[in-house]
CSV table of C-alpha atoms and ligand atoms in Angstrom, one decimal:
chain,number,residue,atom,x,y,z
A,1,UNK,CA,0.0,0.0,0.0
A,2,UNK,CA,1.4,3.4,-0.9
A,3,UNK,CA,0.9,6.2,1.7
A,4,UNK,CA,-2.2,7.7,-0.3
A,5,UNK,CA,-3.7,4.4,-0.1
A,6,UNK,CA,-4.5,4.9,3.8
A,7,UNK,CA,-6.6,8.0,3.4
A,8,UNK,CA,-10.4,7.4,3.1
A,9,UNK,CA,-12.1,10.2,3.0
A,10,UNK,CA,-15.4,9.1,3.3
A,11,UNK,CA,-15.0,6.1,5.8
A,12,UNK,CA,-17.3,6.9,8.9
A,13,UNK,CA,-15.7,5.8,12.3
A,14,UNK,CA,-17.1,2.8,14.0
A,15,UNK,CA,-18.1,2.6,17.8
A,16,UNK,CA,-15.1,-0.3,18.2
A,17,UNK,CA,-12.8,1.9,16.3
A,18,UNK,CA,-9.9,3.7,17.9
A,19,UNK,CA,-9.6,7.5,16.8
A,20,UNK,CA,-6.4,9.6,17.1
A,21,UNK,CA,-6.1,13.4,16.3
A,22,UNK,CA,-2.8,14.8,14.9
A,23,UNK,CA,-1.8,18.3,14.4
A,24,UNK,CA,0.4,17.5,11.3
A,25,UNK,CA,3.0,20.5,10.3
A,26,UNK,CA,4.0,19.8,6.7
A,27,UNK,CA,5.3,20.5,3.3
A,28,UNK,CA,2.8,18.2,1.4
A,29,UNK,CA,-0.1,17.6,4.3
A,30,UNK,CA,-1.7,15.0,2.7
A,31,UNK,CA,1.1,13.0,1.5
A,32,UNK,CA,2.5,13.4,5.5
A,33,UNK,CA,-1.2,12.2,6.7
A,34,UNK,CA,-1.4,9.1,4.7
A,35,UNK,CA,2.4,8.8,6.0
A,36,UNK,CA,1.1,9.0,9.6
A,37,UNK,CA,-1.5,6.6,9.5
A,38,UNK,CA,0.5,4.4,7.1
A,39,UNK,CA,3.6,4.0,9.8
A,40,UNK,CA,1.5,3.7,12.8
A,41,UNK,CA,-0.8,0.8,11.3
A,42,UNK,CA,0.9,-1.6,8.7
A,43,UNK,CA,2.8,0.4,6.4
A,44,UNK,CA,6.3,1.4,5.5
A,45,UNK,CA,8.1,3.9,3.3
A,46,UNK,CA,7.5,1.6,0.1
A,47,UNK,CA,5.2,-1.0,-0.6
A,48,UNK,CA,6.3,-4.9,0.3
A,49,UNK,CA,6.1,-7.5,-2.4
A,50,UNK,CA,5.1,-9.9,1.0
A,51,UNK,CA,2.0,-7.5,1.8
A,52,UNK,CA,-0.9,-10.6,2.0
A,53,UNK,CA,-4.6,-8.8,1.0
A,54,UNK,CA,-5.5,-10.3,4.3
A,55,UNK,CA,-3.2,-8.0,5.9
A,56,UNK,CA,-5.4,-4.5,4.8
A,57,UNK,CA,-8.1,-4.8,6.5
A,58,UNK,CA,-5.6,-3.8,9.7
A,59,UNK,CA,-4.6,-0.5,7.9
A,60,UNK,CA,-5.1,3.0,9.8
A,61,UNK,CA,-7.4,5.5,7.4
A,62,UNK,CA,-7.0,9.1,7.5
A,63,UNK,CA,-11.1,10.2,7.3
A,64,UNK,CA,-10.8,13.3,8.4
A,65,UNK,CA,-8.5,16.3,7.2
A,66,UNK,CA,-9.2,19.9,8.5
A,67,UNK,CA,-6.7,22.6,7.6
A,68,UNK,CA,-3.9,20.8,9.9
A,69,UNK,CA,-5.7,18.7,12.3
A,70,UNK,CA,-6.0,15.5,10.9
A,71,UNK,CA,-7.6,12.5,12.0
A,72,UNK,CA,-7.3,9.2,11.9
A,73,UNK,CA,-9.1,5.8,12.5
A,74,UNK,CA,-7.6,2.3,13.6
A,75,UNK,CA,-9.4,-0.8,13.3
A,76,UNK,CA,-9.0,-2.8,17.4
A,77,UNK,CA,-7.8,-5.6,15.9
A,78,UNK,CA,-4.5,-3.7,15.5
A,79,UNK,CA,-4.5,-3.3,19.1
A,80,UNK,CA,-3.2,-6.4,22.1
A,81,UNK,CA,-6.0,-5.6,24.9
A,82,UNK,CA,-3.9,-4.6,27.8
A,83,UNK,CA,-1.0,-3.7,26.5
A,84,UNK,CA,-0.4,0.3,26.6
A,85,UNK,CA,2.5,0.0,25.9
A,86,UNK,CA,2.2,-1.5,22.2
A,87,UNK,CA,-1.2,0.8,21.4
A,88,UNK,CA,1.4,3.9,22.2
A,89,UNK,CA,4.2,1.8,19.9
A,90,UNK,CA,1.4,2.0,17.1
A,91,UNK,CA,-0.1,5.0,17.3
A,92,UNK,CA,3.0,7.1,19.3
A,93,UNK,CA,6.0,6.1,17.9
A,94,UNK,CA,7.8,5.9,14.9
A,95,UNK,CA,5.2,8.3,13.4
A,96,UNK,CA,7.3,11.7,15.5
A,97,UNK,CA,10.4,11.2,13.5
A,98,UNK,CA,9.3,11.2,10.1
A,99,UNK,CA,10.8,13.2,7.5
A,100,UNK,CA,7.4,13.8,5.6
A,101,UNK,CA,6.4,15.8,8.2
A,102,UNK,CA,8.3,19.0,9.9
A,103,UNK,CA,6.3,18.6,13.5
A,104,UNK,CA,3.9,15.9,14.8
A,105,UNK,CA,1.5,16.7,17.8
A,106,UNK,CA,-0.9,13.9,19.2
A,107,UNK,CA,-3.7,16.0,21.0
A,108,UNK,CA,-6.5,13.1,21.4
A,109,UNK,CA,-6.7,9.7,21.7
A,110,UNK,CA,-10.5,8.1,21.5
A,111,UNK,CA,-9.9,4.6,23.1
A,112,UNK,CA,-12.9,2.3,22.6
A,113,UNK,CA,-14.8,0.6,25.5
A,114,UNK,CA,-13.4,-2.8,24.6
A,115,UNK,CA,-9.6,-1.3,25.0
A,116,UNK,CA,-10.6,1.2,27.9
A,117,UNK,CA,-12.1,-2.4,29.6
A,118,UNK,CA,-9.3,-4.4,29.4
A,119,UNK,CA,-7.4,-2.4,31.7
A,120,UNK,CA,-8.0,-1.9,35.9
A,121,UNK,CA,-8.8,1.5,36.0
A,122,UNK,CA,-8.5,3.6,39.3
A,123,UNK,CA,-9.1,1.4,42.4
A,124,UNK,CA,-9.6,4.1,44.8
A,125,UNK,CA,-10.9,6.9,42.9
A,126,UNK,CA,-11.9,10.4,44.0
A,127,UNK,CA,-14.6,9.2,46.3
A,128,UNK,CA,-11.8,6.3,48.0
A,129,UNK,CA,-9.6,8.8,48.4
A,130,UNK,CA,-12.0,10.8,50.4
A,131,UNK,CA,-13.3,7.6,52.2
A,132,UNK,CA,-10.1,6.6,53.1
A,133,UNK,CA,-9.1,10.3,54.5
A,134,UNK,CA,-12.7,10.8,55.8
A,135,UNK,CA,-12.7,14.3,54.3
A,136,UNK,CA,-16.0,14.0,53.0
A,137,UNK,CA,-16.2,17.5,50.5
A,138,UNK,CA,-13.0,20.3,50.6
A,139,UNK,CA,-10.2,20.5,48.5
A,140,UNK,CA,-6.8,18.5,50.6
A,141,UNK,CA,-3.8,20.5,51.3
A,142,UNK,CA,0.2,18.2,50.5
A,143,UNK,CA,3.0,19.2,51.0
A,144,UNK,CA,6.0,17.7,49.2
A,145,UNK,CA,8.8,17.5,51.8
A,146,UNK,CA,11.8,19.7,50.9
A,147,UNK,CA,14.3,20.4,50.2
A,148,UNK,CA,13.7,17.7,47.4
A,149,UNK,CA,16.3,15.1,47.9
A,150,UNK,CA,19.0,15.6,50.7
A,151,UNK,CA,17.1,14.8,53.9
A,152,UNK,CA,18.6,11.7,56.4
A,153,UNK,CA,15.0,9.8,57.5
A,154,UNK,CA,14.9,11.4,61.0
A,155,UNK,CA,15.0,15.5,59.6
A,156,UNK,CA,12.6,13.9,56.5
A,157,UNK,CA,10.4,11.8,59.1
A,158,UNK,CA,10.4,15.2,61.2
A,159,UNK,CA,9.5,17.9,58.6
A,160,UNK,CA,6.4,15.7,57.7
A,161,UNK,CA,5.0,15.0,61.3
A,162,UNK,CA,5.3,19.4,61.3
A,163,UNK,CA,3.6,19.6,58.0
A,164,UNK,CA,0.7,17.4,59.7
A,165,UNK,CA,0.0,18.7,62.8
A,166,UNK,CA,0.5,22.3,60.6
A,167,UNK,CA,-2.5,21.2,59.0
A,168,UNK,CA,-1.7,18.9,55.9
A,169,UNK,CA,-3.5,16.1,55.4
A,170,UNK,CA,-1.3,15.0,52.7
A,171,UNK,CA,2.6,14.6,52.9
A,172,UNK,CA,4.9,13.1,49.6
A,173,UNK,CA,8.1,12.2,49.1
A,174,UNK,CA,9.5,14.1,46.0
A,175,UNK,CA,10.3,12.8,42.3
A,176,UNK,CA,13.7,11.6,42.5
A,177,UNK,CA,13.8,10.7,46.3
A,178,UNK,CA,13.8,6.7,45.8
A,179,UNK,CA,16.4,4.7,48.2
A,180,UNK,CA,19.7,6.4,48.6
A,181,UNK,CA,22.7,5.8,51.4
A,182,UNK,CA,20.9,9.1,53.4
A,183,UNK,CA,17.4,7.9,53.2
A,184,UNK,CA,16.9,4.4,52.8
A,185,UNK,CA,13.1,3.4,51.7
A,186,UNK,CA,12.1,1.1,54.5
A,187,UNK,CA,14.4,3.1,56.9
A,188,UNK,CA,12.1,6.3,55.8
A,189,UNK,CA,9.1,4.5,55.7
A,190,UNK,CA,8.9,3.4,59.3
A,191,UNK,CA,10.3,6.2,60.6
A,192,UNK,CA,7.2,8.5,58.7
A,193,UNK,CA,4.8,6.3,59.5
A,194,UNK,CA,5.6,6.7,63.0
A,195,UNK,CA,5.7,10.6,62.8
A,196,UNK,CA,2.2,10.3,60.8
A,197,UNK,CA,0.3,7.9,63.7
A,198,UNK,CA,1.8,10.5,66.0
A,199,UNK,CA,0.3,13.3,64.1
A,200,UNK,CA,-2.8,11.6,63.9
A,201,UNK,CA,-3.1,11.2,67.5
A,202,UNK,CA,-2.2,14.8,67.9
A,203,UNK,CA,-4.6,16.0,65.4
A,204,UNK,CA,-7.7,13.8,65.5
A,205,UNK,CA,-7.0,13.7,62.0
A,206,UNK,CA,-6.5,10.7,59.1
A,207,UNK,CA,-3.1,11.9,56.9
A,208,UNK,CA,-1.7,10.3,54.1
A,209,UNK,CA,2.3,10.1,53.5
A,210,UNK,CA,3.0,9.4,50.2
A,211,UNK,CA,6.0,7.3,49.7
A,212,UNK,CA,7.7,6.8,46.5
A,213,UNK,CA,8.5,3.6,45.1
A,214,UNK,CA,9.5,4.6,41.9
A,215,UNK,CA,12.1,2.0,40.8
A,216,UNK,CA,13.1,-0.5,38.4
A,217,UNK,CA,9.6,-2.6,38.1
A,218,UNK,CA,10.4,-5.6,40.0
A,219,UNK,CA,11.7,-3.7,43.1
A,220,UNK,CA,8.9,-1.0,42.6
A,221,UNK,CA,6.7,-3.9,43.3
A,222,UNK,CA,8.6,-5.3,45.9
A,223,UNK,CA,8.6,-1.6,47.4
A,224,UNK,CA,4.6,-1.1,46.9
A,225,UNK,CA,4.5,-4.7,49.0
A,226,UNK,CA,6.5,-3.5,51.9
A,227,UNK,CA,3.8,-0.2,52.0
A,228,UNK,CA,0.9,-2.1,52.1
A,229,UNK,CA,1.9,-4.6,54.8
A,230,UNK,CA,3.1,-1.4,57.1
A,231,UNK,CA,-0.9,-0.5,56.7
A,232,UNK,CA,0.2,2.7,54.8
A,233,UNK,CA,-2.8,3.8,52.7
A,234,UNK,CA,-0.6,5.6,49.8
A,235,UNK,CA,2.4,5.2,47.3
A,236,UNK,CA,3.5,7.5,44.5
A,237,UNK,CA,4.7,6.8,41.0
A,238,UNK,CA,6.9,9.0,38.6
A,239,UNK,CA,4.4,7.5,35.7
A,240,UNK,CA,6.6,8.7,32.9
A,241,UNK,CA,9.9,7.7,33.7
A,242,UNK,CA,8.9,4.4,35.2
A,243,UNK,CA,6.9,3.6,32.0
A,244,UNK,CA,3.7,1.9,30.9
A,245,UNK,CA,4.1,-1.3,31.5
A,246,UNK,CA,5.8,-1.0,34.9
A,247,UNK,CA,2.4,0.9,35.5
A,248,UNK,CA,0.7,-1.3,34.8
A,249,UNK,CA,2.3,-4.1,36.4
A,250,UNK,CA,2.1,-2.3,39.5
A,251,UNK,CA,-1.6,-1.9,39.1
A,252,UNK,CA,-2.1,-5.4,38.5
A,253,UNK,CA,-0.9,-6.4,41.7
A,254,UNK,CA,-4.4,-4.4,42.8
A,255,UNK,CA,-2.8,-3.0,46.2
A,256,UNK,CA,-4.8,-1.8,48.8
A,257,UNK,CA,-3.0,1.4,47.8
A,258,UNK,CA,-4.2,4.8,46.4
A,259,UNK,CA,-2.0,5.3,43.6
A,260,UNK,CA,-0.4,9.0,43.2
A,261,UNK,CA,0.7,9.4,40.3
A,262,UNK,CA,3.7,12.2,39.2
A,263,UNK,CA,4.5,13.3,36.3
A,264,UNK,CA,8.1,14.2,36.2
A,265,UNK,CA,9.3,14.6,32.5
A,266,UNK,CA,6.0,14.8,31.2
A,267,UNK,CA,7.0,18.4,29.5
A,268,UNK,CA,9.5,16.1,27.2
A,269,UNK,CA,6.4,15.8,25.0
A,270,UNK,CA,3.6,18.3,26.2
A,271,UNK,CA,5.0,21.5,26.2
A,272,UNK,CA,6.2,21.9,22.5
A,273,UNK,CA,2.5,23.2,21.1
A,274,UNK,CA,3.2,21.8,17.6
A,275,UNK,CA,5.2,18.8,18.3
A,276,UNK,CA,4.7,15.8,21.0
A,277,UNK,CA,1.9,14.4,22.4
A,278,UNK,CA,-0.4,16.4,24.6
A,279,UNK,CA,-0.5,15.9,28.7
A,280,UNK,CA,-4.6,15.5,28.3
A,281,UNK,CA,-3.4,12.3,26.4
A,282,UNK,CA,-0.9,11.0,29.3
A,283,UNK,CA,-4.1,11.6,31.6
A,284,UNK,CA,-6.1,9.7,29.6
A,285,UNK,CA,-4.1,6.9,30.0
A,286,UNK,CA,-2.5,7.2,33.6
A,287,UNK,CA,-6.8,6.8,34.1
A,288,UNK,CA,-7.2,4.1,31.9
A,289,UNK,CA,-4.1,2.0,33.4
A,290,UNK,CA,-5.6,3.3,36.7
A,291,UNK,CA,-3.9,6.1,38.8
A,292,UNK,CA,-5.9,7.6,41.2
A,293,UNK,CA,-4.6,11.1,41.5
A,294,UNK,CA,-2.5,12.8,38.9
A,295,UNK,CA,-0.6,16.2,38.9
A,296,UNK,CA,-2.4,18.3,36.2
A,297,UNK,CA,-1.0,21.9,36.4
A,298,UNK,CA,-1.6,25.3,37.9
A,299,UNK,CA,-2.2,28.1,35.9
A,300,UNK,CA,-0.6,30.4,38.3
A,301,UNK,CA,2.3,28.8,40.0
A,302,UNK,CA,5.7,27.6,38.3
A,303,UNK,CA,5.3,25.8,35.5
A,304,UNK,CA,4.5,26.3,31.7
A,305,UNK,CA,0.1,25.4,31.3
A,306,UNK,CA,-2.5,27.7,31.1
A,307,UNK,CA,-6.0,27.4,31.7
A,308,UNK,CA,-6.6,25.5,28.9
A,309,UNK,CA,-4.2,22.4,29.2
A,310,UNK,CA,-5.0,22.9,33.0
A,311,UNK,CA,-9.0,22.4,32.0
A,312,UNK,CA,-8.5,19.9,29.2
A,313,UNK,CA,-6.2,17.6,32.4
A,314,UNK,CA,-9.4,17.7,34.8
A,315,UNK,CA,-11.7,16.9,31.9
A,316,UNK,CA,-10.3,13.9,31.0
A,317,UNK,CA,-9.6,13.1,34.9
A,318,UNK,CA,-13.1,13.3,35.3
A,319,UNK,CA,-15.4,12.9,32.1
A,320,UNK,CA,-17.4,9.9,32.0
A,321,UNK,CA,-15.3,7.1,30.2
A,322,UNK,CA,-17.1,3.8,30.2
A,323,UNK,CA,-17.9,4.1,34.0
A,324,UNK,CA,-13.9,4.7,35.2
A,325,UNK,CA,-13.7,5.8,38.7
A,326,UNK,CA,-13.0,9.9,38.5
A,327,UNK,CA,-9.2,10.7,39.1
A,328,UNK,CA,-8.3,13.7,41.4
A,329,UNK,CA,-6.4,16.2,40.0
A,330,UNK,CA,-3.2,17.4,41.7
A,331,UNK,CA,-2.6,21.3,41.3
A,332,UNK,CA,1.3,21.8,42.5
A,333,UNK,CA,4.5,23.5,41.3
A,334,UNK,CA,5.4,26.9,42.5
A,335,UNK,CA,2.1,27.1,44.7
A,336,UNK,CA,1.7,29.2,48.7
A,337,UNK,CA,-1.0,29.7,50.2
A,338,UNK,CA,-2.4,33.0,48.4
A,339,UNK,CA,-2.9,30.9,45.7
A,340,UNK,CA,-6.0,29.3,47.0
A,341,UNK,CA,-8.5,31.4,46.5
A,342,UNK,CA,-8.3,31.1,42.9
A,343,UNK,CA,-7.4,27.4,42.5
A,344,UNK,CA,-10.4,27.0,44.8
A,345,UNK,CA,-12.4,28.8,42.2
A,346,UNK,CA,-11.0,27.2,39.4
A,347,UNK,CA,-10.7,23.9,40.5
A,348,UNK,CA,-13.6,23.3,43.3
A,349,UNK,CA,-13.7,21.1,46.1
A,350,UNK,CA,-12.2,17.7,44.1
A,351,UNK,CA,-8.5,19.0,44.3
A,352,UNK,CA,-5.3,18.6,46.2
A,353,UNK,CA,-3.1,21.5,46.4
A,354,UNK,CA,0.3,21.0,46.7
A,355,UNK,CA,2.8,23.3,48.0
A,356,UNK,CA,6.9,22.5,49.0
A,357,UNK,CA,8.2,25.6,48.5
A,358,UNK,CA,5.2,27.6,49.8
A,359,UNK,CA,4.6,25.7,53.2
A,360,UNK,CA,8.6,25.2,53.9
A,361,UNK,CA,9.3,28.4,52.7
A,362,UNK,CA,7.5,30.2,55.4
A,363,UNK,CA,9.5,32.2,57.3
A,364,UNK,CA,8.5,30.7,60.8
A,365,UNK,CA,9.0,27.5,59.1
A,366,UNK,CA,7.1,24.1,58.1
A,367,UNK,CA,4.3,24.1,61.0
A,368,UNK,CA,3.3,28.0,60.1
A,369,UNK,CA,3.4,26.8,56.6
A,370,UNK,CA,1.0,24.8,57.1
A,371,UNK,CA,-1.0,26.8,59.2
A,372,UNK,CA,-1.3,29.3,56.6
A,373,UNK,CA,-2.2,27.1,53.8
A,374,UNK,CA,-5.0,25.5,56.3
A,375,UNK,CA,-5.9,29.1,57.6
A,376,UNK,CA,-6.2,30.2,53.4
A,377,UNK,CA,-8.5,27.2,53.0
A,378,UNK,CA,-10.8,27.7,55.7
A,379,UNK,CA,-10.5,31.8,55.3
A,380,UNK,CA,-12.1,30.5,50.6
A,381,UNK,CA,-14.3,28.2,52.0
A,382,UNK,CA,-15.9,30.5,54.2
A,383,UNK,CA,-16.0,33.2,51.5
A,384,UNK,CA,-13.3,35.6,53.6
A,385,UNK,CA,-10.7,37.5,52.1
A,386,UNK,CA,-7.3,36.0,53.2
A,387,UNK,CA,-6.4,39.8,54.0
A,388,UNK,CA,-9.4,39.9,56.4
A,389,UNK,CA,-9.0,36.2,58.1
A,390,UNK,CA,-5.1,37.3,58.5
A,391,UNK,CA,-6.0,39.9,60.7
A,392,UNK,CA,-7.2,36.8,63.3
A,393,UNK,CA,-4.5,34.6,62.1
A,394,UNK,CA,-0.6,35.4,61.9
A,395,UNK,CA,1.0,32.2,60.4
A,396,UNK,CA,-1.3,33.6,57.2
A,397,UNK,CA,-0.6,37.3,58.0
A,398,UNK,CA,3.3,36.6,57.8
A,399,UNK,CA,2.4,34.7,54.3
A,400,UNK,CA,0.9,37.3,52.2
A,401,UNK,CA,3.7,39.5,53.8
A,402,UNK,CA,5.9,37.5,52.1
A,403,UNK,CA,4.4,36.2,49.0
A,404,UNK,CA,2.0,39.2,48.3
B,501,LIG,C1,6.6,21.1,43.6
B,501,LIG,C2,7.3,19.9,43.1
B,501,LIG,C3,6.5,19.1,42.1
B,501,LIG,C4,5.9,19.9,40.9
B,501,LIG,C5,5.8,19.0,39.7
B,501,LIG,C6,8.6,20.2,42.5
B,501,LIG,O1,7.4,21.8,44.5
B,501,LIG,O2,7.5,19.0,44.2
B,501,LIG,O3,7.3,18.0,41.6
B,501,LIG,O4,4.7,20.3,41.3
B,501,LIG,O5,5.2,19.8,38.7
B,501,LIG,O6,9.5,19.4,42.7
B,501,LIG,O7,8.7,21.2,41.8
B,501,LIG,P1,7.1,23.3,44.9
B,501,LIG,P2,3.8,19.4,38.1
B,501,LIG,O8,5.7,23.4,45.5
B,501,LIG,O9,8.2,23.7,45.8
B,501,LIG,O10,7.2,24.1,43.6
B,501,LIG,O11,2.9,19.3,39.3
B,501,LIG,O12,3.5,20.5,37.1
B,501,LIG,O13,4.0,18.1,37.4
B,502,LIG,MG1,8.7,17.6,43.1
């Protein structure tokens, strides 16, 4: 088959169908289209004198061209059920370093019940997460423990038990703290989980720590294990730079574990707007494998989405998709507590905020940190202006002092 042989103009899509939309960037669109769809199905650069009829029926079709979104339809049987990690070979990967086209952006994936099904899906879910923490309706307040990598477990341990009696309800280990020589993972596990019951006693209050078991998959299992039988309720995964399939393994072993999921590397492939693949995409299928909260953006803090990606995130996290448990959507990078108002706003109750920096950044340190993300809450959901709740409360006076 020659590239213009897999675009069909006038093919309708099928419910069993999978749908993908490109943004193609190219000299000769068309040509680069048929390209697309060609090397992501069956094709290659020139056609195979061992090409079988039998074979076509398995070919992508470009039905759909408008100016340069283009889209195209794949037939399932192209697809292995429960295998992510081939449907993203197919459809996300040779197709980015074409010559035929100049830059290649995958914006949309449709994924058809049959597919979507043969994956877990969230166990947990917004509503477990809320059971679990018995926080029935408001937005949750993390912290990530800082500074990000450094800590021995006893300074670690101690900065989260200040972070929960401050007022977070949810602590987490950072990206690319795994198991070093100065904070060993069971070492820092027990030792938090003893600063977290502690905290809870103090408090009255449930708190999650959310470890990290990122790691090669066998030992991130072995990890994710060791978390469960210590009765923790959480662990966290850095989804892109452990992979699909480890994902997915680690899913299959269906812990009693709410799943967070990071998303560290992500901007490899989201933030070029005409080239990659689009971070609403890598929610899409973090929910389908089955995370059960996922860092989405902020708008306002330190890194590069706007309100639109930021939107197009919860959507997806959310939308109904062949009855999926709803994924909560983590708002954190470059976040304190004057923040909240309008991530409140934005966002509503189903969010976690997340702030290192603008809790341990606080000039009477971690515990006022907290204080003044918790005061910031309570002063939105009352419908009080921080500047008028601070007059009552000083750990969020001192805060818009410095962050105003
Ligand atoms: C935030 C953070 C998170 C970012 C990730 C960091 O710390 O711990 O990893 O939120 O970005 O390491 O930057 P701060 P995103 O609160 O101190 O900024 O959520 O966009 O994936
Ligand atoms: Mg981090």
């Amino acid at each position: 088959m020659k590239y213009e042989d897999f675009i069909d103009l006038n093919y309708k899509p099928e419910k069993d169908d999978l749908i993908c939309e490109f943004l193609i960037d190219a000299k000769n669109l068309k040509k680069a289209a048929g390209a697309v769809a060609s090397e992501s199905s069956i094709g290659t650069w020139t056609e195979v004198k061992t090409e079988k009829s039998y074979v076509r029926r398995l070919a992508a079709k470009v039905f759909e061209i408008d100016k340069n979104l283009v889209k195209i339809v794949y037939p399932l049987e192209l697809f292995e059920f429960g295998n992510m990690s081939q449907i993203l070979s197919s459809v996300a990967g040779n197709v980015f370093g074409m010559k035929e086209i100049r830059n290649l952006r995958l914006i949309d994936i449709k994924f058809p019940k049959k597919i979507v099904k043969s994956f877990k899906g969230p166990k947990f879910g917004i509503r477990g997460i809320r059971k679990v923490l018995k926080i029935k309706k408001r937005p949750l307040i993390g912290t990530i423990i800082k500074p990000k990598i450094g800590l021995k477990v006893k300074d670690h341990a101690k900065v989260a038990y200040e972070a929960w009696i401050g007022g977070c309800n949810l602590v987490k280990d950072d990206e690319n703290l795994s198991s070093m020589k100065f904070n060993q993972f069971e070492k820092r596990l027990k030792e938090t989980l003893k600063m977290k019951e502690k905290a809870e006693r103090e408090t009255g209050e449930r708190k999650g720590y959310i470890i990290n078991v990122s790691a090669e998959c066998k030992e991130m299992i072995r990890r994710a294990k060791l978390v469960e039988n210590f009765g923790n309720e959480y662990i966290m995964v850095d989804l892109i730079t452990v992979g699909t399939s480890s994902l997915q393994s680690l899913r299959n072993e269906d812990l009693d574990l709410i799943v967070h999921a990071h998303r560290a590397g992500h901007a490899i492939f989201t933030r070029n707007k005409k080239h990659g693949i689009s971070m609403k995409v890598i929610a899409k299928i973090a929910r389908i494998i089955g995370v059960d909260q996922l860092h989405i953006g902020t708008i306002v803090g330190k890194m590069f989405e706007g309100r639109k990606e930021v939107l197009e995130n919860v959507k997806v996290l959310k939308e109904d998709l062949f009855g999926l448990k709803k994924v909560m959507p983590v708002s954190s990078g470059g976040l304190n507590p004057l923040h909240i108002p309008f991530l409140v706003k934005f966002f509503g109750n189903d969010v976690i905020i997340q702030m290192g920096g603008g809790i341990h950044g606080h000039p009477l340190g971690t515990i006022s940190g907290a204080k003044a993300a918790r005061q910031a809450l309570e002063a939105t959901l009352q419908k009080i202006s921080l500047k008028e709740y601070a007059k009552s409360h000083k750990e969020l006076e001192i805060a818009i002092k410095t962050w105003k």
